[in-house]
Tab-separated table of C-alpha atoms in Angstrom:
chain	number	residue	atom	x	y	z
A	1	MET	CA	72.777	52.005	129.655
A	2	THR	CA	71.695	53.318	126.676
A	3	SER	CA	75.140	54.410	125.541
A	4	ILE	CA	76.323	50.636	125.345
A	5	GLY	CA	76.905	49.330	121.952
A	6	THR	CA	76.088	52.720	119.815
A	7	GLY	CA	79.718	53.211	119.615
A	8	TYR	CA	79.618	56.462	120.779
A	9	ASP	CA	80.747	55.813	123.828
A	10	LEU	CA	84.231	54.560	122.654
A	11	SER	CA	86.651	57.753	122.549
A	12	ALA	CA	86.366	61.480	124.351
A	13	SER	CA	86.300	63.159	121.634
A	14	THR	CA	83.336	61.488	119.927
A	15	TYR	CA	79.795	63.716	121.096
A	16	SER	CA	76.680	61.069	120.917
A	17	PRO	CA	74.076	62.485	118.300
A	18	ASP	CA	72.650	64.362	121.513
A	19	GLY	CA	75.762	66.233	122.817
A	20	ARG	CA	77.227	64.312	125.474
A	21	ILE	CA	80.621	62.842	126.159
A	22	PHE	CA	80.055	59.028	127.146
A	23	GLN	CA	83.471	58.644	128.517
A	24	VAL	CA	82.981	61.743	130.964
A	25	GLU	CA	80.249	60.092	132.114
A	26	TYR	CA	81.720	56.821	132.621
A	27	ALA	CA	84.333	58.867	134.715
A	28	ASN	CA	81.636	59.946	136.848
A	29	LYS	CA	80.575	56.435	137.922
A	30	ALA	CA	84.208	55.615	138.503
A	31	VAL	CA	83.968	58.671	141.151
A	32	GLU	CA	80.613	57.469	142.572
A	33	ASN	CA	82.333	53.676	143.889
A	34	SER	CA	85.081	55.522	145.513
A	35	GLY	CA	84.631	55.876	149.347
A	36	THR	CA	82.910	59.018	150.311
A	37	ALA	CA	84.987	62.562	150.714
A	38	ILE	CA	83.302	65.808	151.994
A	39	GLY	CA	84.584	69.130	152.515
A	40	LEU	CA	83.216	72.243	154.855
A	41	ARG	CA	83.931	75.484	154.439
A	42	CYS	CA	82.955	77.138	157.563
A	43	LYS	CA	83.629	80.516	159.463
A	44	ASP	CA	87.201	80.776	159.795
A	45	GLY	CA	88.644	77.692	157.706
A	46	VAL	CA	87.973	74.455	155.907
A	47	VAL	CA	87.708	71.166	156.886
A	48	ILE	CA	87.987	68.319	154.622
A	49	ALA	CA	87.212	64.597	156.062
A	50	VAL	CA	87.432	61.090	153.444
A	51	GLU	CA	85.602	57.858	154.495
A	52	LYS	CA	88.849	55.779	153.263
A	53	LEU	CA	87.923	52.232	152.430
A	54	VAL	CA	90.421	49.613	153.679
A	55	HIS	CA	90.040	46.921	151.053
A	56	SER	CA	92.633	44.961	152.883
A	57	LYS	CA	93.555	44.234	156.752
A	58	LEU	CA	97.400	43.576	155.697
A	59	LEU	CA	97.618	47.532	154.717
A	60	VAL	CA	99.847	49.816	156.958
A	61	PRO	CA	96.956	51.569	159.155
A	62	GLY	CA	97.131	55.471	157.639
A	63	ALA	CA	98.661	54.306	154.421
A	64	ASN	CA	97.163	55.340	150.782
A	65	ARG	CA	96.125	58.972	151.984
A	66	ARG	CA	93.335	60.591	149.875
A	67	ILE	CA	93.822	63.716	151.655
A	68	GLN	CA	96.796	65.561	150.141
A	69	THR	CA	98.498	68.614	150.397
A	70	VAL	CA	99.360	71.429	147.654
A	71	ASP	CA	100.997	74.581	148.987
A	72	ARG	CA	100.965	75.654	153.162
A	73	HIS	CA	97.371	77.127	152.908
A	74	ILE	CA	96.118	74.673	150.244
A	75	GLY	CA	94.935	70.929	150.604
A	76	LEU	CA	92.462	68.635	148.657
A	77	ALA	CA	90.755	65.409	148.427
A	78	THR	CA	90.270	63.179	145.724
A	79	ALA	CA	86.796	60.505	145.130
A	80	GLY	CA	87.787	57.613	142.740
A	81	LEU	CA	90.493	56.239	140.903
A	82	MET	CA	93.496	56.813	143.636
A	83	ALA	CA	96.636	56.985	140.928
A	84	ASP	CA	94.543	59.843	139.220
A	85	GLY	CA	94.455	61.937	142.953
A	86	ARG	CA	98.240	61.255	143.283
A	87	HIS	CA	98.287	62.966	139.529
A	88	ILE	CA	96.226	65.684	140.323
A	89	ALA	CA	97.567	66.663	143.828
A	90	ASN	CA	101.527	66.584	141.680
A	91	ARG	CA	100.107	69.368	139.314
A	92	ALA	CA	98.105	71.162	141.899
A	93	ARG	CA	101.652	71.436	143.529
A	94	ASP	CA	103.524	72.266	140.370
A	95	GLU	CA	101.248	75.307	139.444
A	96	ALA	CA	101.024	76.351	143.259
A	97	ALA	CA	104.917	76.116	143.001
A	98	SER	CA	104.839	78.100	139.497
A	99	PHE	CA	102.567	80.889	140.820
A	100	ARG	CA	104.848	81.223	143.557
A	101	ASP	CA	107.917	81.880	141.271
A	102	ILE	CA	105.956	84.086	139.232
A	103	TYR	CA	104.075	86.285	141.566
A	104	ARG	CA	106.254	85.878	144.718
A	105	SER	CA	103.027	85.582	146.824
A	106	PRO	CA	100.918	82.462	147.879
A	107	PRO	CA	98.500	81.509	145.575
A	108	PRO	CA	94.602	82.124	145.950
A	109	LEU	CA	92.712	78.976	145.720
A	110	LYS	CA	90.618	80.203	142.644
A	111	THR	CA	93.941	80.351	140.388
A	112	ILE	CA	94.975	77.040	141.315
A	113	VAL	CA	91.095	75.756	140.719
A	114	ASP	CA	91.201	77.595	137.526
A	115	ARG	CA	94.685	76.302	136.031
A	116	VAL	CA	93.416	72.414	137.630
A	117	GLY	CA	89.946	72.803	135.899
A	118	LEU	CA	91.566	73.414	132.613
A	119	PHE	CA	94.363	70.471	133.070
A	120	VAL	CA	91.215	68.072	133.456
A	121	GLN	CA	89.179	69.457	130.844
A	122	ALA	CA	92.304	68.670	128.342
A	123	PHE	CA	91.922	64.956	128.690
A	124	THR	CA	87.961	65.377	127.766
A	125	LEU	CA	89.274	66.476	124.341
A	126	TYR	CA	91.459	63.297	122.786
A	127	SER	CA	90.729	59.823	121.813
A	128	SER	CA	94.141	58.743	122.895
A	129	VAL	CA	93.479	59.596	126.452
A	130	ARG	CA	91.204	58.557	128.976
A	131	PRO	CA	88.884	61.694	131.524
A	132	PHE	CA	90.289	61.776	134.888
A	133	GLY	CA	88.209	58.906	137.348
A	134	ILE	CA	88.811	61.388	140.001
A	135	SER	CA	86.130	64.486	141.732
A	136	THR	CA	88.611	67.010	143.792
A	137	ILE	CA	87.679	68.962	146.600
A	138	LEU	CA	90.118	71.816	147.320
A	139	GLY	CA	90.045	73.607	150.069
A	140	ALA	CA	92.379	76.451	151.745
A	141	VAL	CA	92.552	79.848	153.360
A	142	ASP	CA	93.841	82.336	151.146
A	143	LYS	CA	94.020	86.280	150.890
A	144	ASP	CA	90.003	86.777	150.498
A	145	GLY	CA	89.620	83.896	153.579
A	146	PRO	CA	88.289	79.988	153.306
A	147	ALA	CA	87.606	78.808	150.015
A	148	LEU	CA	86.514	74.995	148.815
A	149	TYR	CA	85.864	74.101	145.413
A	150	VAL	CA	85.139	70.979	143.382
A	151	VAL	CA	86.524	69.962	140.208
A	152	GLU	CA	84.598	67.014	138.239
A	153	PRO	CA	85.829	64.855	135.653
A	154	SER	CA	84.818	67.205	132.689
A	155	GLY	CA	86.879	69.914	134.298
A	156	VAL	CA	84.326	72.208	135.646
A	157	PHE	CA	84.633	73.580	138.904
A	158	TYR	CA	82.103	75.171	141.218
A	159	GLY	CA	82.875	77.036	144.847
A	160	TYR	CA	80.831	75.537	148.048
A	161	HIS	CA	80.066	76.047	151.647
A	162	GLY	CA	79.715	72.251	151.528
A	163	ALA	CA	80.702	70.049	149.249
A	164	ALA	CA	80.620	65.978	149.272
A	165	VAL	CA	81.718	63.414	146.273
A	166	GLY	CA	81.741	59.808	146.317
A	167	LYS	CA	79.734	56.724	147.299
A	168	GLY	CA	77.602	58.520	149.749
A	169	ARG	CA	77.537	62.034	148.743
A	170	GLN	CA	73.655	62.297	148.585
A	171	LEU	CA	72.967	61.685	152.360
A	172	ALA	CA	76.490	63.713	153.307
A	173	LYS	CA	75.125	66.731	151.215
A	174	THR	CA	71.740	66.407	152.669
A	175	GLU	CA	73.346	66.754	156.320
A	176	LEU	CA	75.721	69.341	154.939
A	177	GLU	CA	72.410	71.304	154.050
A	178	LYS	CA	71.515	71.206	157.879
A	179	LEU	CA	74.770	72.954	159.151
A	180	LYS	CA	74.916	76.492	159.304
A	181	LEU	CA	78.390	76.441	157.953
A	182	ALA	CA	79.007	80.224	157.548
A	183	GLU	CA	78.955	79.950	161.506
A	184	LEU	CA	80.338	76.727	162.543
A	185	SER	CA	84.198	76.859	163.944
A	186	THR	CA	86.753	74.705	162.519
A	187	ARG	CA	86.537	72.861	165.916
A	188	GLU	CA	82.449	72.254	165.673
A	189	ALA	CA	83.082	71.250	161.677
A	190	VAL	CA	85.555	68.916	162.359
A	191	THR	CA	82.864	66.865	165.061
A	192	GLU	CA	80.304	67.586	162.283
A	193	ALA	CA	82.609	66.465	159.306
A	194	ALA	CA	83.519	63.120	161.236
A	195	ARG	CA	79.621	62.558	162.237
A	196	ILE	CA	78.661	62.865	158.669
A	197	ILE	CA	81.306	60.482	157.306
A	198	TYR	CA	80.189	57.804	160.062
A	199	ALA	CA	76.864	58.353	159.056
A	200	VAL	CA	77.222	57.574	155.143
A	201	HIS	CA	79.089	54.681	155.842
A	202	GLU	CA	77.157	51.474	154.434
A	203	ASP	CA	78.177	49.178	157.269
A	204	SER	CA	76.198	46.206	156.149
A	205	LYS	CA	77.961	45.745	152.783
A	206	GLU	CA	81.098	48.023	153.277
A	207	LYS	CA	84.596	46.919	153.802
A	208	GLU	CA	86.243	48.848	156.920
A	209	PHE	CA	87.264	52.157	156.904
A	210	GLU	CA	89.610	54.951	158.424
A	211	LEU	CA	88.572	58.221	158.853
A	212	GLU	CA	91.038	60.733	157.100
A	213	MET	CA	90.450	64.510	157.748
A	214	SER	CA	92.742	67.548	157.358
A	215	TRP	CA	92.041	71.370	158.007
A	216	ILE	CA	93.195	74.629	157.724
A	217	GLY	CA	92.467	77.710	160.171
A	218	ASN	CA	93.252	79.840	162.694
A	219	GLU	CA	93.420	76.793	165.029
A	220	SER	CA	96.009	74.646	162.781
A	221	LYS	CA	98.162	78.266	162.527
A	222	GLY	CA	97.066	78.969	159.117
A	223	VAL	CA	98.707	75.650	157.512
A	224	PHE	CA	96.836	72.617	155.946
A	225	VAL	CA	97.346	70.027	158.366
A	226	PRO	CA	96.144	66.814	159.431
A	227	VAL	CA	93.706	67.420	162.577
A	228	PRO	CA	95.413	66.651	165.754
A	229	GLU	CA	95.320	62.654	167.022
A	230	ASP	CA	93.386	63.870	169.993
A	231	LEU	CA	90.633	65.990	168.604
A	232	LEU	CA	90.217	63.024	165.567
A	233	ALA	CA	89.851	60.509	168.179
A	234	GLU	CA	87.562	63.062	170.167
A	235	ALA	CA	85.189	63.405	167.061
A	236	GLU	CA	85.137	59.888	166.071
A	237	ARG	CA	83.962	58.873	169.411
A	238	LYS	CA	81.161	61.703	169.251
A	239	ALA	CA	80.349	60.184	165.815
A	240	LYS	CA	79.921	56.712	166.935
A	241	GLU	CA	78.015	57.807	169.537
A	242	ALA	CA	75.713	60.036	167.444
A	243	LEU	CA	75.339	56.598	165.424
A	244	GLU	CA	74.046	54.876	168.032
A	245	ASN	CA	71.508	56.795	169.446
A	246	PHE	CA	70.495	57.587	165.668
A	247	GLU	CA	69.569	53.757	165.542
B	1	MET	CA	127.239	74.263	107.272
B	2	ASP	CA	131.130	74.797	107.643
B	3	HIS	CA	132.388	76.306	104.517
B	4	PHE	CA	136.078	75.850	105.555
B	5	PRO	CA	137.554	72.832	103.468
B	6	THR	CA	140.047	72.118	106.347
B	7	ASN	CA	137.759	71.287	108.693
B	8	TRP	CA	135.696	68.689	106.515
B	9	GLY	CA	138.462	66.253	107.850
B	10	ARG	CA	141.529	64.903	105.819
B	11	PRO	CA	142.110	66.351	102.404
B	12	ARG	CA	141.334	64.047	99.756
B	13	ASN	CA	144.531	64.436	97.690
B	14	ASP	CA	148.132	65.598	98.349
B	15	ALA	CA	147.994	68.837	95.999
B	16	TYR	CA	145.965	70.455	98.693
B	17	ASP	CA	147.612	70.603	102.315
B	18	SER	CA	149.617	67.438	101.674
B	19	TYR	CA	151.212	68.498	105.177
B	20	GLY	CA	148.763	68.823	107.371
B	21	THR	CA	149.765	72.291	107.839
B	22	TYR	CA	146.337	73.333	109.384
B	23	PRO	CA	146.263	71.482	113.070
B	24	ILE	CA	143.339	70.597	114.470
B	25	PRO	CA	143.421	72.904	117.734
B	26	HIS	CA	144.079	76.016	115.691
B	27	ARG	CA	141.258	75.724	113.381
B	28	PRO	CA	138.480	78.109	113.135
B	29	TYR	CA	135.268	77.198	114.722
B	30	ASN	CA	132.148	77.736	112.244
B	31	GLY	CA	129.515	75.971	114.294
B	32	PRO	CA	126.602	78.105	115.646
B	33	LYS	CA	127.427	80.788	117.719
B	34	ASP	CA	125.445	82.388	120.803
B	35	ALA	CA	125.474	85.614	119.542
B	36	PHE	CA	125.756	87.220	123.250
B	37	GLY	CA	127.501	84.494	124.833
B	38	GLU	CA	130.271	87.515	125.020
B	39	GLY	CA	128.153	89.790	126.598
B	40	VAL	CA	127.061	87.374	129.425
B	41	GLN	CA	128.311	88.861	132.546
B	42	ARG	CA	129.342	86.774	136.020
B	43	THR	CA	128.846	87.957	139.419
B	44	GLN	CA	132.049	89.659	139.906
B	45	GLN	CA	131.476	91.349	142.596
B	46	PRO	CA	128.323	92.477	145.205
B	47	ILE	CA	126.692	95.288	144.326
B	48	VAL	CA	123.966	96.042	147.789
B	49	THR	CA	125.599	94.379	150.452
B	50	GLY	CA	125.544	93.441	154.477
B	51	THR	CA	128.426	93.647	156.944
B	52	SER	CA	129.193	91.310	159.482
B	53	VAL	CA	126.996	88.510	161.221
B	54	LEU	CA	127.556	87.024	164.881
B	55	ALA	CA	126.680	83.483	166.267
B	56	ILE	CA	127.302	81.782	169.300
B	57	LYS	CA	126.049	78.465	170.911
B	58	TYR	CA	124.613	79.035	174.769
B	59	LYS	CA	122.754	76.956	177.107
B	60	ASP	CA	119.346	76.788	175.256
B	61	GLY	CA	120.190	76.952	171.943
B	62	ILE	CA	121.942	79.687	169.317
B	63	MET	CA	121.943	83.039	169.037
B	64	MET	CA	122.588	85.263	166.392
B	65	ALA	CA	122.666	89.112	165.567
B	66	ALA	CA	123.174	90.991	162.397
B	67	ASP	CA	122.494	95.087	162.054
B	68	ASN	CA	120.054	96.367	159.477
B	69	LEU	CA	122.326	98.171	157.291
B	70	ALA	CA	122.572	97.316	153.579
B	71	SER	CA	125.211	99.363	151.738
B	72	TYR	CA	125.703	100.431	148.073
B	73	GLY	CA	129.510	100.781	147.985
B	74	SER	CA	130.138	102.997	151.017
B	75	LEU	CA	126.980	104.242	150.882
B	76	ALA	CA	124.618	103.603	153.799
B	77	ARG	CA	121.901	103.074	151.580
B	78	PHE	CA	119.040	101.224	153.429
B	79	LYS	CA	118.888	100.662	157.196
B	80	ASP	CA	115.791	98.632	157.720
B	81	VAL	CA	117.080	95.659	156.497
B	82	GLN	CA	116.505	92.145	158.058
B	83	ARG	CA	119.402	89.927	157.382
B	84	LEU	CA	118.174	87.062	159.943
B	85	THR	CA	115.417	84.806	157.998
B	86	ALA	CA	114.044	81.622	159.965
B	87	VAL	CA	113.904	78.800	157.476
B	88	GLY	CA	110.965	76.540	158.453
B	89	GLU	CA	110.927	75.870	162.479
B	90	PHE	CA	114.081	74.962	163.717
B	91	THR	CA	116.402	77.208	161.582
B	92	VAL	CA	117.745	81.024	161.441
B	93	ILE	CA	119.788	81.777	158.550
B	94	GLY	CA	122.282	85.258	159.091
B	95	ALA	CA	123.752	86.340	155.437
B	96	SER	CA	126.238	89.292	154.890
B	97	GLY	CA	127.261	89.631	151.631
B	98	ASP	CA	124.965	90.525	148.130
B	99	MET	CA	121.749	91.235	149.606
B	100	SER	CA	120.240	90.453	146.211
B	101	ASP	CA	121.480	87.176	146.132
B	102	PHE	CA	120.696	86.675	149.636
B	103	GLN	CA	116.469	87.366	148.441
B	104	TYR	CA	117.031	84.880	145.737
B	105	ILE	CA	118.456	82.012	148.481
B	106	GLN	CA	115.607	83.379	150.359
B	107	SER	CA	113.127	82.502	147.784
B	108	MET	CA	114.688	79.574	146.862
B	109	LEU	CA	114.513	77.780	150.228
B	110	ASP	CA	110.971	78.991	150.595
B	111	ASP	CA	110.022	76.948	147.453
B	112	LYS	CA	112.158	73.761	148.812
B	113	MET	CA	110.294	74.132	152.093
B	114	VAL	CA	106.827	74.273	150.824
B	115	GLU	CA	107.984	71.235	148.617
B	116	GLU	CA	108.699	69.502	151.727
B	117	PHE	CA	105.562	70.653	153.712
B	118	THR	CA	103.468	69.277	151.201
B	119	SER	CA	104.805	65.629	150.899
B	120	GLN	CA	103.438	65.369	154.367
B	121	ASP	CA	105.560	62.497	155.226
B	122	GLY	CA	106.263	63.435	158.698
B	123	HIS	CA	110.236	64.548	158.517
B	124	ALA	CA	111.166	68.122	158.604
B	125	LEU	CA	114.118	69.952	157.461
B	126	GLY	CA	116.545	71.134	160.315
B	127	PRO	CA	119.661	73.013	160.041
B	128	ALA	CA	121.940	70.285	159.481
B	129	GLU	CA	119.682	69.660	156.216
B	130	ILE	CA	119.330	72.898	155.244
B	131	HIS	CA	123.137	74.083	155.905
B	132	GLU	CA	123.453	70.921	153.578
B	133	TYR	CA	121.454	71.870	150.766
B	134	LEU	CA	122.765	75.563	151.128
B	135	SER	CA	126.584	74.313	150.728
B	136	PHE	CA	125.774	72.041	147.350
B	137	ILE	CA	123.979	75.343	145.898
B	138	MET	CA	126.906	77.931	146.967
B	139	TYR	CA	129.294	75.209	145.589
B	140	GLY	CA	127.552	74.087	142.242
B	141	ARG	CA	127.427	77.994	141.571
B	142	ARG	CA	130.965	79.098	142.327
B	143	THR	CA	131.989	75.613	140.008
B	144	LYS	CA	129.990	77.264	137.222
B	145	MET	CA	131.948	80.710	137.770
B	146	ASP	CA	128.858	82.383	138.978
B	147	PRO	CA	129.101	82.531	142.773
B	148	LEU	CA	126.288	83.652	144.828
B	149	TRP	CA	128.111	86.510	146.852
B	150	ASN	CA	127.522	85.652	150.327
B	151	SER	CA	128.558	83.928	153.404
B	152	PHE	CA	125.777	82.849	155.675
B	153	LEU	CA	125.850	80.830	159.378
B	154	VAL	CA	123.117	78.782	159.780
B	155	GLY	CA	121.741	78.288	163.554
B	156	GLY	CA	119.280	75.529	164.381
B	157	PHE	CA	118.004	73.594	167.159
B	158	LYS	CA	116.295	70.440	166.790
B	159	GLU	CA	115.699	67.459	168.581
B	160	GLY	CA	117.524	68.661	171.551
B	161	GLN	CA	120.493	69.223	169.461
B	162	ARG	CA	122.020	72.817	168.691
B	163	PHE	CA	123.347	73.336	165.248
B	164	LEU	CA	125.983	76.334	163.881
B	165	ALA	CA	127.725	75.811	160.673
B	166	TYR	CA	128.802	78.546	157.894
B	167	VAL	CA	128.848	78.588	154.160
B	168	ASP	CA	130.401	81.077	151.496
B	169	LEU	CA	130.085	81.855	147.861
B	170	LEU	CA	133.193	79.445	147.658
B	171	GLY	CA	131.110	76.519	149.113
B	172	THR	CA	133.575	75.992	151.953
B	173	THR	CA	132.108	75.037	155.317
B	174	TYR	CA	132.690	74.985	158.932
B	175	SER	CA	131.594	74.602	162.223
B	176	ALA	CA	132.262	76.088	165.790
B	177	SER	CA	130.556	77.380	168.807
B	178	ALA	CA	131.177	80.561	168.190
B	179	MET	CA	131.226	82.212	164.905
B	180	ALA	CA	131.554	85.445	162.457
B	181	THR	CA	130.755	86.343	159.156
B	182	GLY	CA	132.731	89.624	157.349
B	183	TYR	CA	134.700	91.757	158.996
B	184	GLY	CA	133.302	90.619	162.133
B	185	ALA	CA	135.427	87.425	161.587
B	186	HIS	CA	138.522	89.708	162.431
B	187	ILE	CA	137.081	92.280	164.831
B	188	ALA	CA	134.809	89.938	167.005
B	189	LEU	CA	135.526	86.291	166.563
B	190	PRO	CA	138.290	86.565	168.939
B	191	LEU	CA	135.813	88.102	171.839
B	192	LEU	CA	133.388	85.781	171.180
B	193	ARG	CA	135.527	82.605	171.421
B	194	THR	CA	137.082	83.692	174.523
B	195	ALA	CA	133.228	84.993	176.355
B	196	VAL	CA	131.955	81.308	174.679
B	197	GLU	CA	134.341	78.730	174.134
B	198	GLY	CA	133.998	76.031	177.008
B	199	LYS	CA	131.039	77.683	178.401
B	200	GLU	CA	128.555	76.748	175.769
B	201	ASN	CA	126.446	75.020	178.140
B	202	LEU	CA	126.551	77.181	180.582
B	203	LEU	CA	125.741	80.912	179.129
B	204	THR	CA	122.586	82.185	179.957
B	205	GLU	CA	120.148	83.709	177.860
B	206	GLU	CA	120.570	86.962	179.156
B	207	GLN	CA	124.620	86.385	179.077
B	208	ALA	CA	124.674	85.174	175.519
B	209	GLN	CA	122.562	88.499	174.411
B	210	LYS	CA	125.396	90.523	176.582
B	211	ILE	CA	128.377	88.876	174.779
B	212	LEU	CA	126.300	89.902	171.075
B	213	GLU	CA	125.441	93.152	172.202
B	214	GLU	CA	129.237	93.813	173.751
B	215	CYS	CA	130.306	92.516	170.259
B	216	MET	CA	128.113	94.772	167.962
B	217	LYS	CA	129.262	97.881	169.728
B	218	VAL	CA	132.392	97.161	168.809
B	219	LEU	CA	131.647	96.569	165.569
B	220	PHE	CA	130.073	99.583	164.834
B	221	TYR	CA	132.552	101.620	166.419
B	222	ARG	CA	135.244	100.027	164.030
B	223	ASP	CA	133.322	98.780	161.057
B	224	ALA	CA	132.481	101.605	158.724
B	225	ARG	CA	129.763	99.345	156.879
B	226	SER	CA	127.854	98.638	160.138
B	227	LEU	CA	124.586	100.383	161.921
B	228	ASN	CA	123.764	101.197	164.988
B	229	LYS	CA	120.626	99.065	164.704
B	230	TYR	CA	120.503	95.319	164.981
B	231	GLN	CA	118.247	92.277	165.704
B	232	ILE	CA	118.888	89.202	167.967
B	233	ALA	CA	117.713	85.876	166.689
B	234	THR	CA	117.540	83.199	169.229
B	235	ILE	CA	116.803	79.123	168.079
B	236	THR	CA	115.945	77.309	171.010
B	237	ALA	CA	113.776	74.235	171.698
B	238	ALA	CA	110.599	76.440	171.702
B	239	GLY	CA	112.037	77.170	168.155
B	240	PRO	CA	113.045	80.788	165.695
B	241	SER	CA	112.653	83.918	167.052
B	242	ILE	CA	113.771	86.963	165.636
B	243	SER	CA	113.569	90.518	167.872
B	244	GLU	CA	112.403	93.655	166.997
B	245	SER	CA	115.120	95.866	165.862
B	246	ARG	CA	117.211	97.502	168.737
B	247	GLU	CA	119.538	100.540	169.227
B	248	LEU	CA	123.075	100.771	170.156
B	249	ALA	CA	123.720	102.601	172.469
B	250	THR	CA	127.621	104.320	171.771
B	251	SER	CA	129.469	107.059	173.279
B	252	TRP	CA	131.569	108.781	170.701
B	253	SER	CA	132.573	111.970	173.401
B	254	PHE	CA	136.258	111.122	172.770
B	255	ALA	CA	136.047	111.853	169.282
B	256	GLU	CA	136.741	115.127	170.515
B	257	GLY	CA	139.751	114.521	171.593
B	258	ILE	CA	141.100	112.694	168.249
B	259	ARG	CA	143.732	115.085	166.459
B	260	GLY	CA	145.314	114.207	163.101
B	261	TYR	CA	142.467	114.404	160.469
B	262	GLY	CA	139.100	115.836	160.008
B	263	ALA	CA	137.934	119.875	160.075
B	264	GLN	CA	140.033	120.868	163.426
B	265	THR	CA	141.563	124.269	162.981
B	266	GLN	CA	145.226	122.800	165.424
């Protein structure tokens, strides 16, 4: 890494001579070390799936969820530092609640993402703070239909049809590109998402993982909730099958 | 800065107020003042009001009824107001009293339900919790001498348990198997008690509906702030459901025979 030793990477409030902020780039490294998270924006809803690496067998199954709920119709998944993820979810909830308070209607995802983006960006301005070590996938079905965004540690956010962050993002993106997301139903997307998470998981060197999946769409009655257990189990079974056939 | 030396503490010499004739409680207050403090008014009366709410226990759960009228004093101002509202998956609240306070409470409870939903902890607020929360809100506001001018019936069904309770602007709560607010507590409650008490586990949905319809009819005849358009809510194991507005069939032919007031020639 060329930045080390130059002194330009010690603070988020210092540019390098070629105009980069190294602390933000290091934050991206924290994201790259995390288990993969993907989001699929399909025909009638959004599915978010996470490869949650389980670092100890002593942990209660299902503990430390990485997919969190922001509002009835908004959810998010984070890749990177877990604690930062919790903080950003709390902030997003506050923003959603404040929108409801002022406008007396459910917030559109774009507004929430905009505010979360501004919040994250503020942490790239000062030497006294560190940028967020997370990328956040936010999904919702709002008045304009299904929506999916990713907020990066720099504070930028983009809208996506399919998004992937974390360790296995490259392979996951390749797999997502093969799908016709605009024609996919949420139920089909659940199977595909499970398959992709299983495919990107590096079995050889990685620890155990749990597949975590939430969705919103007509089938979930328009609220952001975890995918029902039977459907999740079925998707996992198919994913394992696909993996064996592939190998 | 307080420019009144008598407020500074004990006088420094006996030549000045030597007998302490300026008693402490009577000293003028010269600190900062809220210029609008005296202009602030607390709710002293409801403005746009809804009348009675009725609720009973029956075999499958709770059934509630309220008409669609919001009165402005004695004027029948709004005739399409829904006074029964579902809160979450297990509860219905029926409101009488000030409708703007009711709307405030609706949005406050909705915010609370969203907050609970987002925690995703596997627990959902049931009728008992909502009623308890509501009672604390109501009592808190009356203690601030700024009450929310309502009386509520909270009905619900969760984990096989029926729930029915009351809370009002004073924060008073109680529970029974047949309940009514407002004018209905005078006119309809005796009828409801006779029809329901002791039969809570026998009454079918049809019977319960019949009882409430009959009471709504009596109320429409006797309560000058009521309307012949009403809604029925049921809360059962299947969750809350609030009916469309329905009309009461009433007959006024007897009015012909009334003598003593009105535009009669003899």
